[in-house]
PDB file of C-alpha atoms in Angstrom:
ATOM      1  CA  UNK A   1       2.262  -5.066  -6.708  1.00 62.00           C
ATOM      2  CA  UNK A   2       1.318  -4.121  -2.887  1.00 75.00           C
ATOM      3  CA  UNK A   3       2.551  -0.488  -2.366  1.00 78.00           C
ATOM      4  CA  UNK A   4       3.984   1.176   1.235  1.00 85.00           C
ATOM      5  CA  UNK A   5       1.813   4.318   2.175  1.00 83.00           C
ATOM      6  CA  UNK A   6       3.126   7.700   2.150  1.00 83.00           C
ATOM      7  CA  UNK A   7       2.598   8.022   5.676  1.00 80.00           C
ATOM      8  CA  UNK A   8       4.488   4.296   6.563  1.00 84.00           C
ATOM      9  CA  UNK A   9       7.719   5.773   4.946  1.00 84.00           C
ATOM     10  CA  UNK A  10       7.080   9.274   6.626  1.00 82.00           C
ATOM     11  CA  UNK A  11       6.725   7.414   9.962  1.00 82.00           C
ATOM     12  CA  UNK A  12       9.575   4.663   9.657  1.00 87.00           C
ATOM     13  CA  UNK A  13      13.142   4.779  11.049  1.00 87.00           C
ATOM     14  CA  UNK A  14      15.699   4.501   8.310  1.00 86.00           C
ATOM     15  CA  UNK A  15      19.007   3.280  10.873  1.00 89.00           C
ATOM     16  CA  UNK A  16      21.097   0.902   7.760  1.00 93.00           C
ATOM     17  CA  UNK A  17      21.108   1.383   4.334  1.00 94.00           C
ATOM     18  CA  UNK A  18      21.235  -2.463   4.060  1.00 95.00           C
ATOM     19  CA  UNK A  19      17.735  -4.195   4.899  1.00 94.00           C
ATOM     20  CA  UNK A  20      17.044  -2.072   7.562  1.00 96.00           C
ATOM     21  CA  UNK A  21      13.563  -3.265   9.414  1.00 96.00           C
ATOM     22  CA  UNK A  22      10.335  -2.256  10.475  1.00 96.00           C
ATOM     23  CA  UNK A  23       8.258  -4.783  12.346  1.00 96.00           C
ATOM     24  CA  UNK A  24       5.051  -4.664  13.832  1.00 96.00           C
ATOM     25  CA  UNK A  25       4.112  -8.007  16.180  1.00 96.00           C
ATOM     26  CA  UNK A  26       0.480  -9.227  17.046  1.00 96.00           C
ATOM     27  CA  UNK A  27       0.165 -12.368  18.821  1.00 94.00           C
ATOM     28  CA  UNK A  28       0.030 -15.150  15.789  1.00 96.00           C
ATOM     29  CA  UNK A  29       2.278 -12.937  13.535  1.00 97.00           C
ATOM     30  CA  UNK A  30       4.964 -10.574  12.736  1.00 97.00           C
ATOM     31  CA  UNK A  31       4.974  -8.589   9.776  1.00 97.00           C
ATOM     32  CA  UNK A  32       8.195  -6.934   9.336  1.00 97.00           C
ATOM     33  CA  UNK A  33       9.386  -4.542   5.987  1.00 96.00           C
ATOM     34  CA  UNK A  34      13.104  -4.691   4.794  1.00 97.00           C
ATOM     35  CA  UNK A  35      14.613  -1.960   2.936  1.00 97.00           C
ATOM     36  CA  UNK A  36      17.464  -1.862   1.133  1.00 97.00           C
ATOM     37  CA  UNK A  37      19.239   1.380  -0.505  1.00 96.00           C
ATOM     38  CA  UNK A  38      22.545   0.501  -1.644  1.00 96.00           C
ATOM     39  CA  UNK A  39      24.170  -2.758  -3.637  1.00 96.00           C
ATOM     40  CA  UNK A  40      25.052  -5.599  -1.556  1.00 96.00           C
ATOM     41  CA  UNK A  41      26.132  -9.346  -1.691  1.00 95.00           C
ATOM     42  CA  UNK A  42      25.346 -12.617   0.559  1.00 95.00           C
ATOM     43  CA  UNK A  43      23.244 -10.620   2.990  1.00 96.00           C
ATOM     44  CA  UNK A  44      21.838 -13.650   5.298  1.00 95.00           C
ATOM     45  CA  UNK A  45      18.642 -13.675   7.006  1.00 95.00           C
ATOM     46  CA  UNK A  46      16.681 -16.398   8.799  1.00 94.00           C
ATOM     47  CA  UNK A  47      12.971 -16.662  10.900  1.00 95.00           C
ATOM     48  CA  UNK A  48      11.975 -19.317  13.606  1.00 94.00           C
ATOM     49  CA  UNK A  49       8.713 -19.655  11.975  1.00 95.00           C
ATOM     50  CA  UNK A  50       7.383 -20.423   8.889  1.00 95.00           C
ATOM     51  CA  UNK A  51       7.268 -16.958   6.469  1.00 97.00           C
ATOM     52  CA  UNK A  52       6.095 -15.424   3.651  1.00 97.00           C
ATOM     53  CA  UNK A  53       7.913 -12.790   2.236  1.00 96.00           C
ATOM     54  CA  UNK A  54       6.777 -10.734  -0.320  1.00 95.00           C
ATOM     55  CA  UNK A  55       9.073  -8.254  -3.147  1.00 93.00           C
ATOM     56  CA  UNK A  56       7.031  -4.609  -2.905  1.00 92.00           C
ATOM     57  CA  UNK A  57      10.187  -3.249  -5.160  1.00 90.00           C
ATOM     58  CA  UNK A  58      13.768  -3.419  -6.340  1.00 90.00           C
ATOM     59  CA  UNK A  59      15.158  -6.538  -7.401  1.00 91.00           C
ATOM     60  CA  UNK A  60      16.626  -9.235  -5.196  1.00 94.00           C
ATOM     61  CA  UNK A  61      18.803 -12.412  -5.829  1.00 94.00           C
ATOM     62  CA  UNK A  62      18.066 -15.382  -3.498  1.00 95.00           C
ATOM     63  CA  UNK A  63      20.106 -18.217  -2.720  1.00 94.00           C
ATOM     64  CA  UNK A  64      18.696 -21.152  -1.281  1.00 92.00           C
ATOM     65  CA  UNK A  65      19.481 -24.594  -0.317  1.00 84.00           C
ATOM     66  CA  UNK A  66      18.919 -27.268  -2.846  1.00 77.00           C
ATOM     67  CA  UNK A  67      17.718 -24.272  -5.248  1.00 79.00           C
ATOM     68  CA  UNK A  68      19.696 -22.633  -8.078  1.00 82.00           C
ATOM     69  CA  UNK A  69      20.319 -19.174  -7.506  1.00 88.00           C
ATOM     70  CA  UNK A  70      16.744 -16.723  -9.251  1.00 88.00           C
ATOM     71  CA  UNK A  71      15.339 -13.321  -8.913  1.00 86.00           C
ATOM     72  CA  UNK A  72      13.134 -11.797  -7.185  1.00 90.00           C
ATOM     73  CA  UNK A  73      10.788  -9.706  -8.173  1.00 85.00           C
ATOM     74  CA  UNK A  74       7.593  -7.273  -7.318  1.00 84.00           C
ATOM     75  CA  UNK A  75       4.314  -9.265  -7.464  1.00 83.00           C
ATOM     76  CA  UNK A  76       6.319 -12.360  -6.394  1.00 88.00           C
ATOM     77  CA  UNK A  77       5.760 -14.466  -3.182  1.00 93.00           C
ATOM     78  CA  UNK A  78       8.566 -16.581  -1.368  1.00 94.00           C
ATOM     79  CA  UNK A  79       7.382 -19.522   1.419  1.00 95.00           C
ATOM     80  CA  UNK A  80      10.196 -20.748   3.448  1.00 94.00           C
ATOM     81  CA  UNK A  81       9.705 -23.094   6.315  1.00 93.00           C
ATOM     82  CA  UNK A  82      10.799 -22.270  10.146  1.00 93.00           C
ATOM     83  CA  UNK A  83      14.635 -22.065  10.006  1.00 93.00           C
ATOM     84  CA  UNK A  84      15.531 -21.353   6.635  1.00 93.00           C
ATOM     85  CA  UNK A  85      18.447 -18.965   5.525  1.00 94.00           C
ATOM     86  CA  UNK A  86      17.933 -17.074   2.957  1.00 94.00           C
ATOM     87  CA  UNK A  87      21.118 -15.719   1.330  1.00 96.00           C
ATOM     88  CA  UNK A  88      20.448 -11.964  -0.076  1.00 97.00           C
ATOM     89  CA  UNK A  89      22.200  -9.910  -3.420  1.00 96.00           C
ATOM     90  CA  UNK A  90      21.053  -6.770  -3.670  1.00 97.00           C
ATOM     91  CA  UNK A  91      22.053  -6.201  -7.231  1.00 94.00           C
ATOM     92  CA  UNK A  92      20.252  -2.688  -8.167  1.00 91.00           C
ATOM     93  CA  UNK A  93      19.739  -1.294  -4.935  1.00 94.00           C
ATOM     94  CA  UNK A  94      20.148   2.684  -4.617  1.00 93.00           C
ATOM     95  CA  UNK A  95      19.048   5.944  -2.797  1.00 91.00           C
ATOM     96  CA  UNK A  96      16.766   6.185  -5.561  1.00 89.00           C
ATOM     97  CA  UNK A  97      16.082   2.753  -6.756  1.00 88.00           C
ATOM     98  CA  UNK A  98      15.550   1.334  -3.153  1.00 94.00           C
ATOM     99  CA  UNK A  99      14.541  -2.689  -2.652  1.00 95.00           C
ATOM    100  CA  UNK A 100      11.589  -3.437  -0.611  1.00 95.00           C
ATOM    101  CA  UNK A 101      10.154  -6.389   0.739  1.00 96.00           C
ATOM    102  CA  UNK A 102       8.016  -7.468   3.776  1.00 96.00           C
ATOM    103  CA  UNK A 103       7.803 -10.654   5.583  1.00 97.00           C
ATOM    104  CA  UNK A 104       4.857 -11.913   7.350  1.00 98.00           C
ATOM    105  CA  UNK A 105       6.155 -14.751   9.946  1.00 97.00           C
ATOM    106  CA  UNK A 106       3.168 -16.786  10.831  1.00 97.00           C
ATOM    107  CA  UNK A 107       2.872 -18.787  13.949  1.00 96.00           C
ATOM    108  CA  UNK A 108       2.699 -22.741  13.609  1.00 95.00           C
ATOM    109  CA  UNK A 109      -0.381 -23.243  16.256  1.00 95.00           C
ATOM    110  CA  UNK A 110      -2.102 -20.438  14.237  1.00 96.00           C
ATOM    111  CA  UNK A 111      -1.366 -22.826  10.684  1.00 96.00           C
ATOM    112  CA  UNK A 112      -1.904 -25.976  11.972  1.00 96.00           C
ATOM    113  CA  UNK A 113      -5.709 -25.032  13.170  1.00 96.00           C
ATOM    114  CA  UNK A 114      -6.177 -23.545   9.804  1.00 96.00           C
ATOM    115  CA  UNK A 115      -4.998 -27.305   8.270  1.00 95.00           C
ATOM    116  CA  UNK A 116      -7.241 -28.970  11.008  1.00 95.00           C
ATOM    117  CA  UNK A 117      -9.958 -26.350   9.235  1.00 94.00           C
ATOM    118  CA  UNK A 118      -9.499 -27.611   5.982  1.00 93.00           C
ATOM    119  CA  UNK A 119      -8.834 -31.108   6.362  1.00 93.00           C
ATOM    120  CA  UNK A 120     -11.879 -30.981   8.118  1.00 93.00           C
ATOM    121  CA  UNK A 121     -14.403 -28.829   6.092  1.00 92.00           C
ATOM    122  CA  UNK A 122     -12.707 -29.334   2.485  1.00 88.00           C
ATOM    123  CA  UNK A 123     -10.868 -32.565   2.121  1.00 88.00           C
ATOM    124  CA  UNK A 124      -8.555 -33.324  -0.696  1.00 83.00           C
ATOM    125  CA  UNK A 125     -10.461 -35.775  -3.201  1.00 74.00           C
ATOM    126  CA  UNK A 126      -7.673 -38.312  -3.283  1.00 69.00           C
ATOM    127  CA  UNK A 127      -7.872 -39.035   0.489  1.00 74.00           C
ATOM    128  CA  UNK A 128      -4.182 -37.237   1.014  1.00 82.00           C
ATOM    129  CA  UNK A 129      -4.022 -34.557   3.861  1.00 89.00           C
ATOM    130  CA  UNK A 130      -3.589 -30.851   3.719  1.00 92.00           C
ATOM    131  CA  UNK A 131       0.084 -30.062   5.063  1.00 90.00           C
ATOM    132  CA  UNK A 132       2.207 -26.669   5.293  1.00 88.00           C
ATOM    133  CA  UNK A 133       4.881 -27.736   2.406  1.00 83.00           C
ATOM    134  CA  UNK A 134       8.397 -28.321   3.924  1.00 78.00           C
ATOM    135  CA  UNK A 135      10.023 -26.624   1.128  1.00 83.00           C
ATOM    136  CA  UNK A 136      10.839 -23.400  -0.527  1.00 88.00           C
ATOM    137  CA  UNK A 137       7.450 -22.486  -2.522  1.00 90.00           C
ATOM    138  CA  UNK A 138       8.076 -19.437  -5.039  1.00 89.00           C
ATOM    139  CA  UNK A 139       5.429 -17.975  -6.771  1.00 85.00           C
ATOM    140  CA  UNK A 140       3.581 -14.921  -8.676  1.00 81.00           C
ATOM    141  CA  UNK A 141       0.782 -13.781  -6.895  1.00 85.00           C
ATOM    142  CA  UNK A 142      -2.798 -13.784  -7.867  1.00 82.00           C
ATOM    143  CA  UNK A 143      -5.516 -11.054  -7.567  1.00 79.00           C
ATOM    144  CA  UNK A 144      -6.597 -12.953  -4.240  1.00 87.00           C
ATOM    145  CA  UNK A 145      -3.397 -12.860  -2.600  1.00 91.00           C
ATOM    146  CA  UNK A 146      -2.183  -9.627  -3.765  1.00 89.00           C
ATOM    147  CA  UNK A 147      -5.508  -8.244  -1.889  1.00 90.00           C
ATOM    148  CA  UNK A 148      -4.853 -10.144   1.469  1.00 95.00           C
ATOM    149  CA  UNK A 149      -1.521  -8.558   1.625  1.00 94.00           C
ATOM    150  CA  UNK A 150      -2.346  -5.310   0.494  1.00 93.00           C
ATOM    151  CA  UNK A 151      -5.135  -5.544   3.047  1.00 95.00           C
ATOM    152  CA  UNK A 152      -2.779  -6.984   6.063  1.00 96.00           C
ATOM    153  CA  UNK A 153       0.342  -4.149   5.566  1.00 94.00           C
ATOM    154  CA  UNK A 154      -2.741  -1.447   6.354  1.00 94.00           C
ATOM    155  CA  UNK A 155      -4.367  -3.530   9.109  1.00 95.00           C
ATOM    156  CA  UNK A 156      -0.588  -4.329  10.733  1.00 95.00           C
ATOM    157  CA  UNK A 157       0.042  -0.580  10.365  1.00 92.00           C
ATOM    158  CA  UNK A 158      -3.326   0.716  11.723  1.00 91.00           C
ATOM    159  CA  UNK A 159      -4.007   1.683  14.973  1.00 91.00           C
ATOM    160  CA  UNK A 160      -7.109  -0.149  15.577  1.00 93.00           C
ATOM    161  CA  UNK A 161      -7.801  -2.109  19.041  1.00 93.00           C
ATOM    162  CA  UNK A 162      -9.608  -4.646  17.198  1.00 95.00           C
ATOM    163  CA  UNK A 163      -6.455  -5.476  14.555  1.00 94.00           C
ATOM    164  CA  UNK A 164      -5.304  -8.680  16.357  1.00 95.00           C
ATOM    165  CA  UNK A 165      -9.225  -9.919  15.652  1.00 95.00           C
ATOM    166  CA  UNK A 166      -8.730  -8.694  11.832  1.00 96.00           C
ATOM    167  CA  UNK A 167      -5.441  -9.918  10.901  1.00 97.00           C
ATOM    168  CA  UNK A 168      -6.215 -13.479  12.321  1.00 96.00           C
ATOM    169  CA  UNK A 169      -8.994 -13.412   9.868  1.00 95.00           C
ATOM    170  CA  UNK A 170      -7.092 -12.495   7.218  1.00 96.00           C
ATOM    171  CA  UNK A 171      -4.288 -15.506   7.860  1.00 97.00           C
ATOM    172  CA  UNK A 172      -6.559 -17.820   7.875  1.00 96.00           C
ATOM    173  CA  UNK A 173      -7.608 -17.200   4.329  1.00 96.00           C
ATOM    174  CA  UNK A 174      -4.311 -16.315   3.407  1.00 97.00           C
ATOM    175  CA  UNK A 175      -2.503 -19.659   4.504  1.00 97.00           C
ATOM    176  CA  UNK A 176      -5.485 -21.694   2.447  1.00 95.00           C
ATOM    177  CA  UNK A 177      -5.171 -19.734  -0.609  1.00 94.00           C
ATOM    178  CA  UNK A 178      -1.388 -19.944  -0.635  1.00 94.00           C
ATOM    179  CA  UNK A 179      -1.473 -23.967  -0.334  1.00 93.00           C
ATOM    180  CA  UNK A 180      -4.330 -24.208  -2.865  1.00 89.00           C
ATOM    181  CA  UNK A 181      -1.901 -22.343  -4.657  1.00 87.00           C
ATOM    182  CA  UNK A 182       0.822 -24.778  -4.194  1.00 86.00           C
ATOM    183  CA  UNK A 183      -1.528 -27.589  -5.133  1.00 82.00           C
ATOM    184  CA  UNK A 184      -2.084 -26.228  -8.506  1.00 74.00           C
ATOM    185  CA  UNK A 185       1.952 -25.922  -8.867  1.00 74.00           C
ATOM    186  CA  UNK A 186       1.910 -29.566  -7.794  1.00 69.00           C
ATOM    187  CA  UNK A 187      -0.568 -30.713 -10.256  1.00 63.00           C
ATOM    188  CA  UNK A 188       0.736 -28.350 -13.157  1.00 55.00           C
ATOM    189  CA  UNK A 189       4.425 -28.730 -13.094  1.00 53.00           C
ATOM    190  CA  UNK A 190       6.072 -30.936 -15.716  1.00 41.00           C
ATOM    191  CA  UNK A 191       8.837 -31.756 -13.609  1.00 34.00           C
ATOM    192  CA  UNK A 192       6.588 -34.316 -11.472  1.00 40.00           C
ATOM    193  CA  UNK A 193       5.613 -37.466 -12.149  1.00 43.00           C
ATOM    194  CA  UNK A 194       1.716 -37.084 -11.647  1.00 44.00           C
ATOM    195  CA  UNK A 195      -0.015 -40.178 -10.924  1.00 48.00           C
ATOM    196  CA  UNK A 196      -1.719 -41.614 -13.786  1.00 45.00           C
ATOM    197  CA  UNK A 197      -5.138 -42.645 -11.908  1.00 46.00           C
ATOM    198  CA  UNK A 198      -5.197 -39.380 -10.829  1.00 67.00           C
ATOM    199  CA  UNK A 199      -8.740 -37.646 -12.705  1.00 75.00           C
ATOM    200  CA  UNK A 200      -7.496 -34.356 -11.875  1.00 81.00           C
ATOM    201  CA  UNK A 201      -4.068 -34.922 -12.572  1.00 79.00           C
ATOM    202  CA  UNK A 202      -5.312 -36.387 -15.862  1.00 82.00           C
ATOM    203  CA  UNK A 203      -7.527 -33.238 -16.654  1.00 88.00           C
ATOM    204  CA  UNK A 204      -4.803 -30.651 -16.198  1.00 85.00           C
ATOM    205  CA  UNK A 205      -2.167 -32.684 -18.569  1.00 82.00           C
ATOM    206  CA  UNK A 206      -4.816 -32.604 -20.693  1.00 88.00           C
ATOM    207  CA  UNK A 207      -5.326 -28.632 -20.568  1.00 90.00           C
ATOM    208  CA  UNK A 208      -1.841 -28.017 -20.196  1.00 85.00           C
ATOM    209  CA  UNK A 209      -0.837 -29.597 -23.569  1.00 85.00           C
ATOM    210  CA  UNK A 210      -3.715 -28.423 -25.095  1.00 91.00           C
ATOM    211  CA  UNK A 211      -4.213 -24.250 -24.181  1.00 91.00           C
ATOM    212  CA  UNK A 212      -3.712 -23.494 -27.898  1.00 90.00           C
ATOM    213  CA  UNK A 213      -7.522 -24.942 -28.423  1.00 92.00           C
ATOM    214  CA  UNK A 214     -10.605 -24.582 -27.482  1.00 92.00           C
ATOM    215  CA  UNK A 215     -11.365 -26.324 -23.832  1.00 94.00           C
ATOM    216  CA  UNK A 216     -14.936 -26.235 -22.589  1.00 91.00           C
ATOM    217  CA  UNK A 217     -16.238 -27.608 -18.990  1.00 92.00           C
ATOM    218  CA  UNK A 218     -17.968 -30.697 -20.417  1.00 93.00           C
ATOM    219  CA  UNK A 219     -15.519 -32.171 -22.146  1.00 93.00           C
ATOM    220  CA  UNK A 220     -12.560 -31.524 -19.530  1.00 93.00           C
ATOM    221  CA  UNK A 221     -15.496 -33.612 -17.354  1.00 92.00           C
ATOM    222  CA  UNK A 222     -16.084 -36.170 -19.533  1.00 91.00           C
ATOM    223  CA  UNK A 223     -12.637 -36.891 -19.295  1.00 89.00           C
ATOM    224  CA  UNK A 224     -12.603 -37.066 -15.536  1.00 87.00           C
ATOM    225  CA  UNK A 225     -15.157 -38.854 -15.666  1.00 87.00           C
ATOM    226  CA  UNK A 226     -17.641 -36.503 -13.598  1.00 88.00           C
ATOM    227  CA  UNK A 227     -20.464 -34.647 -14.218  1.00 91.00           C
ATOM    228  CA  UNK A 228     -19.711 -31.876 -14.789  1.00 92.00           C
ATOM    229  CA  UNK A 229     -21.020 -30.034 -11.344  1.00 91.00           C
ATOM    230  CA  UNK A 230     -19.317 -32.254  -9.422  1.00 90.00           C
ATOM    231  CA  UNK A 231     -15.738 -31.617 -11.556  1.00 90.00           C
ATOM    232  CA  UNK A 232     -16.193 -27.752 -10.847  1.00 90.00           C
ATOM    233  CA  UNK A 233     -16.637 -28.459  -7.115  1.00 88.00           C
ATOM    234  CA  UNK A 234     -13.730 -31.448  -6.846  1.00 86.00           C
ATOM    235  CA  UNK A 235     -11.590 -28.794  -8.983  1.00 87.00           C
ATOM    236  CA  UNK A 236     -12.397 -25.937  -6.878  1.00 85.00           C
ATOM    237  CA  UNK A 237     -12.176 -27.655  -3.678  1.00 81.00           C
ATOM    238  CA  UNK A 238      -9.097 -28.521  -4.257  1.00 81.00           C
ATOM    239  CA  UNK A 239      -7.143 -25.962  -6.275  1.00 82.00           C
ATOM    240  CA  UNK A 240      -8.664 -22.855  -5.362  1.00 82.00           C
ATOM    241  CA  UNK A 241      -9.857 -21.724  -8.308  1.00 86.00           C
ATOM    242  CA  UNK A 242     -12.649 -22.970 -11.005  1.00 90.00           C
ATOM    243  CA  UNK A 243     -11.139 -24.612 -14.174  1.00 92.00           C
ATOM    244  CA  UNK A 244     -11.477 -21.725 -16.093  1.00 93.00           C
ATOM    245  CA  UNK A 245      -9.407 -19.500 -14.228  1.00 91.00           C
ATOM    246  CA  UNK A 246      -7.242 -22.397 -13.900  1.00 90.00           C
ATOM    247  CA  UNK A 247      -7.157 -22.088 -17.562  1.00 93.00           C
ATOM    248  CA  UNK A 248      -6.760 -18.497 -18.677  1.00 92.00           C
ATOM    249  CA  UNK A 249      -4.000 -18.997 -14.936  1.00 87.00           C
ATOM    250  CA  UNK A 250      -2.007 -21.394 -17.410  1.00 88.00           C
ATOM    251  CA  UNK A 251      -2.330 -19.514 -20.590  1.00 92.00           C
ATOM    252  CA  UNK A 252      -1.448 -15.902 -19.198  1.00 90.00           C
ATOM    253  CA  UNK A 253       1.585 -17.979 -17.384  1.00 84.00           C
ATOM    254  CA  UNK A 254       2.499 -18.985 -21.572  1.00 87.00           C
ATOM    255  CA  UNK A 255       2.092 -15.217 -22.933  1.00 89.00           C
ATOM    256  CA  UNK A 256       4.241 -13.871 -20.296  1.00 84.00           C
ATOM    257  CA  UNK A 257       6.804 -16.582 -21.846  1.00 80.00           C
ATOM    258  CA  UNK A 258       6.108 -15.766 -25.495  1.00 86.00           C
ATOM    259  CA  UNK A 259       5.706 -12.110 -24.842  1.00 87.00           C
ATOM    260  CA  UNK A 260       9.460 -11.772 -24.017  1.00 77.00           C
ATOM    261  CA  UNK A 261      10.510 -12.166 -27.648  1.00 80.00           C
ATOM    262  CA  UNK A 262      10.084  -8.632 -29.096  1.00 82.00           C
ATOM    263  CA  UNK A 263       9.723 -10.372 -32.551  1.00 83.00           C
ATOM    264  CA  UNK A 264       6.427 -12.151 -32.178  1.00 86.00           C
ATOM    265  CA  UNK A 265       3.133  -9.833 -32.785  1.00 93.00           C
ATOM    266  CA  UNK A 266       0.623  -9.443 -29.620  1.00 93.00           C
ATOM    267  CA  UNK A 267      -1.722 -11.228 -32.563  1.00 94.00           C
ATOM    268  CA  UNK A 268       0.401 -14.282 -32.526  1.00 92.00           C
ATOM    269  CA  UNK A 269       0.668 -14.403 -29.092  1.00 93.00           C
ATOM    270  CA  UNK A 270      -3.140 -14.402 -27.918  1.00 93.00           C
ATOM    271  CA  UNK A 271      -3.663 -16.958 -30.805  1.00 93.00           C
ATOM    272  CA  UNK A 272      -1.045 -19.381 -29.633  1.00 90.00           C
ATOM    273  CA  UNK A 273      -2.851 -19.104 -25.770  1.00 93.00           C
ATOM    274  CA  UNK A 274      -5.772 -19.948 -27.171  1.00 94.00           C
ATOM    275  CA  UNK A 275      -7.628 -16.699 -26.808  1.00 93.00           C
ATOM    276  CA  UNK A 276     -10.739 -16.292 -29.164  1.00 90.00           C
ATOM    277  CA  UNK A 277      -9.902 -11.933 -29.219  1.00 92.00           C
ATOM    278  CA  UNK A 278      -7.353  -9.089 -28.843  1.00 94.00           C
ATOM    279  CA  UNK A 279      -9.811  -7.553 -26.063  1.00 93.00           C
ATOM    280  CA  UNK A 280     -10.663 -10.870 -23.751  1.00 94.00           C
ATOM    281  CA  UNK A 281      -6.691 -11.315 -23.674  1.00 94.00           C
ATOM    282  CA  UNK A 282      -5.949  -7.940 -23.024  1.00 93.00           C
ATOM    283  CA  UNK A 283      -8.545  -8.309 -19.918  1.00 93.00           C
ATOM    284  CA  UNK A 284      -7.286 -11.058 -18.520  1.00 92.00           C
ATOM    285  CA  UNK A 285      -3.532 -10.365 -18.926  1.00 92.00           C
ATOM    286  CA  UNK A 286      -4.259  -6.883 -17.130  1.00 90.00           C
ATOM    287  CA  UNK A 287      -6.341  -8.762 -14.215  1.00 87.00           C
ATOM    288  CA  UNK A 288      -3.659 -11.144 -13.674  1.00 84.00           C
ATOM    289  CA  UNK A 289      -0.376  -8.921 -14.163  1.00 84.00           C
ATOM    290  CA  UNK A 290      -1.552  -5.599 -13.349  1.00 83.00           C
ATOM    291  CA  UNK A 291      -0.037  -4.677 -16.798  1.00 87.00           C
ATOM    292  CA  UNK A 292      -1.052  -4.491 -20.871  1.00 91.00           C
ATOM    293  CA  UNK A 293       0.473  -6.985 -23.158  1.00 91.00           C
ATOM    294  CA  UNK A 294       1.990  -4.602 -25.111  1.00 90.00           C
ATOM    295  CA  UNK A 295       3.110  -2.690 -22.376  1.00 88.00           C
ATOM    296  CA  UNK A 296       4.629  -5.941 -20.852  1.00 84.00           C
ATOM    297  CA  UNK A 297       6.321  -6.837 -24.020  1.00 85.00           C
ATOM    298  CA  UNK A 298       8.228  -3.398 -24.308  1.00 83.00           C
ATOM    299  CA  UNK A 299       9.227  -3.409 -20.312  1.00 75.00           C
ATOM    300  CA  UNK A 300      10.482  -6.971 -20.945  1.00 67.00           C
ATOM    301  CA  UNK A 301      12.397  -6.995 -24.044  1.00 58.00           C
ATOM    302  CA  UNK A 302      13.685  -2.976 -23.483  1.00 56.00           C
ATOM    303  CA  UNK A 303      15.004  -4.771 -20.272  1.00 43.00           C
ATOM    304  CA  UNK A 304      16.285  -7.634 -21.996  1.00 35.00           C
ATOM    305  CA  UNK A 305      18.392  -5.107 -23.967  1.00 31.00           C
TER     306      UNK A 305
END
């Protein structure tokens, strides 16, 4: 979860109680911080360009066209196309129990020469083009993205006559991780009707219906059909991530399911992710939601009640 310094909330203006905003502007984007310190309903907010916002704490309740009404929460990640309105609860929101959240508004020339990058240097292996989605893309983030933002609210926020030279840096891997990210949502979501030629598509079916068992590089190859160097660079290339983090991605996403009934063991759990140990599982859990199992499972379920 990306924190706000001590000295950021030291420095800031607090005018509203209700998302009151701090922005900082460089020239191909605006990061600005909303904070919100008492309950409200159907608070409406909209950006001309394309935006990621971010939950840093509290709890939000978003409303969006086309979506059903969900929650927002820290360690999640919002994309919205230019335009959007966003329509805001703030449920929990108090003096002391304040919601946070930024929102980075990135600059379309800025992502389409990042898009021109990759459809250039790293094309997709099924001969479609890289494209900023046109739809509402919510997510958890990972270690990588958690790191660019953590690293962008200090370079926004320092005084540094350089920062317009760092941040663009920073975008650029930012907007490529978040639509590798996308691409694995694409690929992974039961919802969609994958196409069956597809050897990717084919491979993660295959490892999605399978996580309680073993799954090893050469066989998920065999199955696509590629040696298997050439699968790790295809799956890479185009999802961000090598197939075994796409793996242990896909069984920490199932324990976080499981792990919200207080009734099943942290045992049974790893075992039905296909972890091989207690310890690996703990690791990987911790890496990917800054949290134990076990601690997890009590914050969840002592919710829950």
């Amino acid at each position: 979860m990306v924190e706000l310094s001590d000295k950021f909330l030291s420095n800031r203006k607090l005018e509203t109680l209700v998302e009151n905003q701090t922005s900082y502007t460089l020239n191909n984007a605006a990061l600005h911080v909303f904070e919100t310190h008492q309950q409200a309903e159907r608070v409406l907010l909209k950006f001309d360009q394309p935006v990621l916002a971010s939950m840093i704490e509290g709890k939000k309740i978003m409303h969006l066209r086309n979506y059903e009404s969900f929650s927002f929460l820290p360690g999640e990640s919002l994309v919205l196309p230019s335009n959007e309105t966003m329509c805001i609860d703030f449920p929990e929101a108090m003096r002391k129990n304040p919601t946070r959240c930024l929102a980075l508004a990135i600059s379309e020339d800025k992502i389409d020469k990042v898009l021109q990058l990759m459809n250039e240097t790293m094309p997709k292996h099924n001969g479609k083009e890289w494209n900023l989605m046109d739809y509402n893309f919510h997510f958890v983030n990972d270690a990588g993205i958690y790191q660019i933002l953590k690293r962008l609210l200090f370079l926004f926020t320092e005084n540094h006559p350089s920062k317009d030279f760092f941040v663009d840096n920073m975008l650029r891997e930012l907007i490529i991780r978040i639509l590798q990210t996308n691409e694995r949502k694409i690929y992974s979501s039961s919802t969609l009707q994958l196409n069956a030629n597809s050897r990717l598509a084919t491979v993660i079916r295959y490892i999605r219906e399978h996580l309680h068992e073993p799954l090893n590089i050469d066989d998920l190859s065999d199955k696509a059909c590629l040696s298997p160097s050439h699968f790790h660079r295809v799956f890479k290339n185009e999802l961000g991530i090598s197939p075994i983090e796409f793996i242990n991605n896909e069984r920490i996403k199932l324990a976080v399911g499981l792990l919200q009934n207080p009734k099943r063991s942290i045992k049974d759990v790893y075992m039905q992710c296909g972890f091989e140990s207690r310890s690996y599982f703990n690791r990987v859990f911790k890496a990917h939601q800054h949290i134990s199992p076990g601690d997890y499972q009590a914050k969840t379920t002592n919710t829950i009640i």
